[in-house]
mmCIF file of C-alpha atoms in Angstrom:
data_model
loop_
_atom_site.group_PDB
_atom_site.id
_atom_site.type_symbol
_atom_site.label_atom_id
_atom_site.label_comp_id
_atom_site.label_asym_id
_atom_site.label_seq_id
_atom_site.Cartn_x
_atom_site.Cartn_y
_atom_site.Cartn_z
ATOM 1 C CA MET A 41 0.034 0.055 -0.032
ATOM 2 C CA LYS A 42 2.816 2.454 0.843
ATOM 3 C CA LYS A 43 4.343 1.713 -2.536
ATOM 4 C CA TYR A 44 1.130 2.773 -4.323
ATOM 5 C CA LEU A 45 0.697 5.863 -2.174
ATOM 6 C CA SER A 46 4.258 6.946 -2.927
ATOM 7 C CA LEU A 47 3.713 6.430 -6.588
ATOM 8 C CA LEU A 48 0.489 8.415 -6.550
ATOM 9 C CA LEU A 49 2.229 11.205 -4.618
ATOM 10 C CA GLY A 50 5.200 11.310 -6.901
ATOM 11 C CA SER A 51 2.879 11.256 -10.098
ATOM 12 C CA CYS A 52 0.998 14.217 -8.458
ATOM 13 C CA LEU A 53 4.167 16.256 -7.918
ATOM 14 C CA LEU A 54 5.490 15.645 -11.389
ATOM 15 C CA ALA A 55 2.110 16.721 -12.862
ATOM 16 C CA GLY A 56 1.900 19.835 -10.707
ATOM 17 C CA CYS A 57 -1.061 18.548 -8.666
ATOM 18 C CA GLY A 58 -3.483 19.955 -11.025
ATOM 19 C CA ILE A 59 -1.938 23.596 -11.059
ATOM 20 C CA THR A 60 -2.571 24.924 -14.622
ATOM 21 C CA ASP A 61 -0.802 27.521 -16.488
ATOM 22 C CA PHE A 62 -3.991 29.327 -17.716
ATOM 23 C CA SER A 63 -7.555 29.094 -16.680
ATOM 24 C CA GLY A 64 -9.875 31.665 -18.095
ATOM 25 C CA SER A 65 -10.753 33.401 -21.410
ATOM 26 C CA ARG A 66 -8.737 35.326 -23.918
ATOM 27 C CA THR A 67 -9.621 37.450 -27.022
ATOM 28 C CA GLY A 68 -7.123 39.082 -29.233
ATOM 29 C CA ASN A 69 -6.889 40.832 -32.679
ATOM 30 C CA GLU A 70 -5.094 43.816 -34.253
ATOM 31 C CA SER A 71 -6.895 46.304 -32.048
ATOM 32 C CA GLN A 72 -7.509 44.650 -28.675
ATOM 33 C CA PHE A 73 -6.108 42.107 -26.244
ATOM 34 C CA LEU A 74 -8.476 40.859 -23.475
ATOM 35 C CA MET A 75 -7.919 38.236 -20.883
ATOM 36 C CA ASP A 76 -10.119 37.266 -17.822
ATOM 37 C CA TYR A 77 -8.388 34.573 -15.741
ATOM 38 C CA ARG A 78 -8.712 32.530 -12.538
ATOM 39 C CA MET A 79 -5.108 31.352 -12.988
ATOM 40 C CA PHE A 80 -2.563 32.893 -15.153
ATOM 41 C CA ASN A 81 0.987 31.339 -14.593
ATOM 42 C CA THR A 82 2.639 31.949 -18.040
ATOM 43 C CA THR A 83 3.420 34.413 -20.754
ATOM 44 C CA ASP A 84 1.085 35.546 -23.471
ATOM 45 C CA SER A 85 1.268 38.305 -26.005
ATOM 46 C CA GLN A 86 -0.739 39.966 -28.864
ATOM 47 C CA ILE A 87 0.319 42.191 -31.675
ATOM 48 C CA LEU A 88 -1.760 45.391 -32.255
ATOM 49 C CA GLU A 89 -1.555 47.358 -35.473
ATOM 50 C CA LEU A 90 -1.196 51.041 -34.542
ATOM 51 C CA GLU A 91 -0.559 54.351 -36.221
ATOM 52 C CA LYS A 92 0.868 57.544 -34.979
ATOM 53 C CA GLY A 93 -1.588 59.425 -32.742
ATOM 54 C CA ASP A 94 -3.437 56.242 -31.743
ATOM 55 C CA TYR A 95 -3.626 55.326 -28.021
ATOM 56 C CA ILE A 96 -3.448 52.069 -26.136
ATOM 57 C CA TYR A 97 -5.874 52.172 -23.339
ATOM 58 C CA GLY A 98 -4.964 49.656 -20.699
ATOM 59 C CA GLU A 99 -6.945 48.339 -17.707
ATOM 60 C CA ILE A 100 -5.567 45.919 -15.120
ATOM 61 C CA GLU A 101 -7.510 44.335 -12.362
ATOM 62 C CA LYS A 102 -5.108 42.160 -10.138
ATOM 63 C CA LYS A 103 -6.783 40.080 -7.455
ATOM 64 C CA SER A 104 -3.664 38.194 -6.634
ATOM 65 C CA GLY A 105 -0.297 37.007 -7.756
ATOM 66 C CA LYS A 106 2.241 39.033 -9.892
ATOM 67 C CA LEU A 107 1.677 40.501 -13.291
ATOM 68 C CA SER A 108 4.088 42.136 -15.609
ATOM 69 C CA VAL A 109 3.538 44.074 -18.838
ATOM 70 C CA ILE A 110 5.781 45.110 -21.650
ATOM 71 C CA ILE A 111 4.689 47.146 -24.659
ATOM 72 C CA GLN A 112 7.122 47.197 -27.591
ATOM 73 C CA LYS A 113 7.344 47.882 -31.341
ATOM 74 C CA ASN A 114 8.781 45.084 -33.473
ATOM 75 C CA GLY A 115 11.186 43.777 -30.886
ATOM 76 C CA GLU A 116 12.771 47.315 -30.197
ATOM 77 C CA GLU A 117 13.339 48.607 -26.688
ATOM 78 C CA PRO A 118 9.957 48.749 -24.683
ATOM 79 C CA ILE A 119 8.001 52.068 -24.919
ATOM 80 C CA TRP A 120 6.101 51.019 -21.684
ATOM 81 C CA GLU A 121 7.039 48.489 -18.991
ATOM 82 C CA SER A 122 5.718 47.539 -15.531
ATOM 83 C CA LYS A 123 6.843 44.637 -13.337
ATOM 84 C CA ASN A 124 4.404 43.473 -10.724
ATOM 85 C CA MET A 125 1.707 45.758 -12.127
ATOM 86 C CA PRO A 126 -0.973 47.048 -9.680
ATOM 87 C CA THR A 127 -4.794 47.356 -10.368
ATOM 88 C CA GLY A 128 -5.253 50.523 -12.356
ATOM 89 C CA SER A 129 -5.460 51.920 -15.905
ATOM 90 C CA PHE A 130 -3.321 53.933 -18.164
ATOM 91 C CA ARG A 131 -3.379 55.551 -21.663
ATOM 92 C CA LEU A 132 -0.320 55.438 -23.927
ATOM 93 C CA GLU A 133 0.087 57.605 -27.020
ATOM 94 C CA ILE A 134 1.732 55.938 -29.953
ATOM 95 C CA GLU A 135 4.368 58.161 -31.718
ATOM 96 C CA GLU A 136 5.202 55.819 -34.697
ATOM 97 C CA ASP A 137 3.165 53.538 -37.141
ATOM 98 C CA GLY A 138 3.794 49.848 -36.682
ATOM 99 C CA GLU A 139 3.040 46.648 -35.005
ATOM 100 C CA TYR A 140 3.287 46.725 -31.255
ATOM 101 C CA ARG A 141 3.575 43.654 -29.185
ATOM 102 C CA ILE A 142 1.852 43.571 -25.810
ATOM 103 C CA THR A 143 3.401 40.824 -23.533
ATOM 104 C CA VAL A 144 1.905 39.967 -20.312
ATOM 105 C CA LYS A 145 3.521 37.531 -17.806
ATOM 106 C CA GLY A 146 1.683 36.138 -14.874
ATOM 107 C CA GLU A 147 2.933 34.397 -11.671
ATOM 108 C CA ARG A 148 -0.061 32.715 -10.036
ATOM 109 C CA ALA A 149 -2.083 35.726 -11.024
ATOM 110 C CA LYS A 150 -5.791 36.043 -10.794
ATOM 111 C CA GLY A 151 -7.801 38.949 -12.453
ATOM 112 C CA ARG A 152 -8.233 40.520 -15.760
ATOM 113 C CA VAL A 153 -6.508 42.716 -18.289
ATOM 114 C CA SER A 154 -7.740 44.832 -21.207
ATOM 115 C CA PHE A 155 -5.736 46.660 -23.877
ATOM 116 C CA LYS A 156 -7.601 48.438 -26.607
ATOM 117 C CA LYS A 157 -6.707 50.684 -29.503
ATOM 118 C CA GLN A 158 -8.311 54.084 -29.272
#
């Protein structure tokens, strides 16, 4: 019996005991990136197609865990970055046409994010 219990416990530890990387919903296209999650323990990104004078309006609701956000154009230096992002909102003006990647990294995070082109 102990052998089977040890085997079951070992399997559970290797499998992460049901801890998932992402549990929630996600929507993304060239003008928005929306996620609502019960568990976010990974990295996700979305490219927005923006023109000079556009704005990115971001809303973050962090219920728990850590959340980092990076916004950058075509792999260049970030135009905006926040580590361990708090709940809040921001508006970022775009100064140059192009494709902008929004990357969100969660560490046992729970909440929602919304990034929309305006």
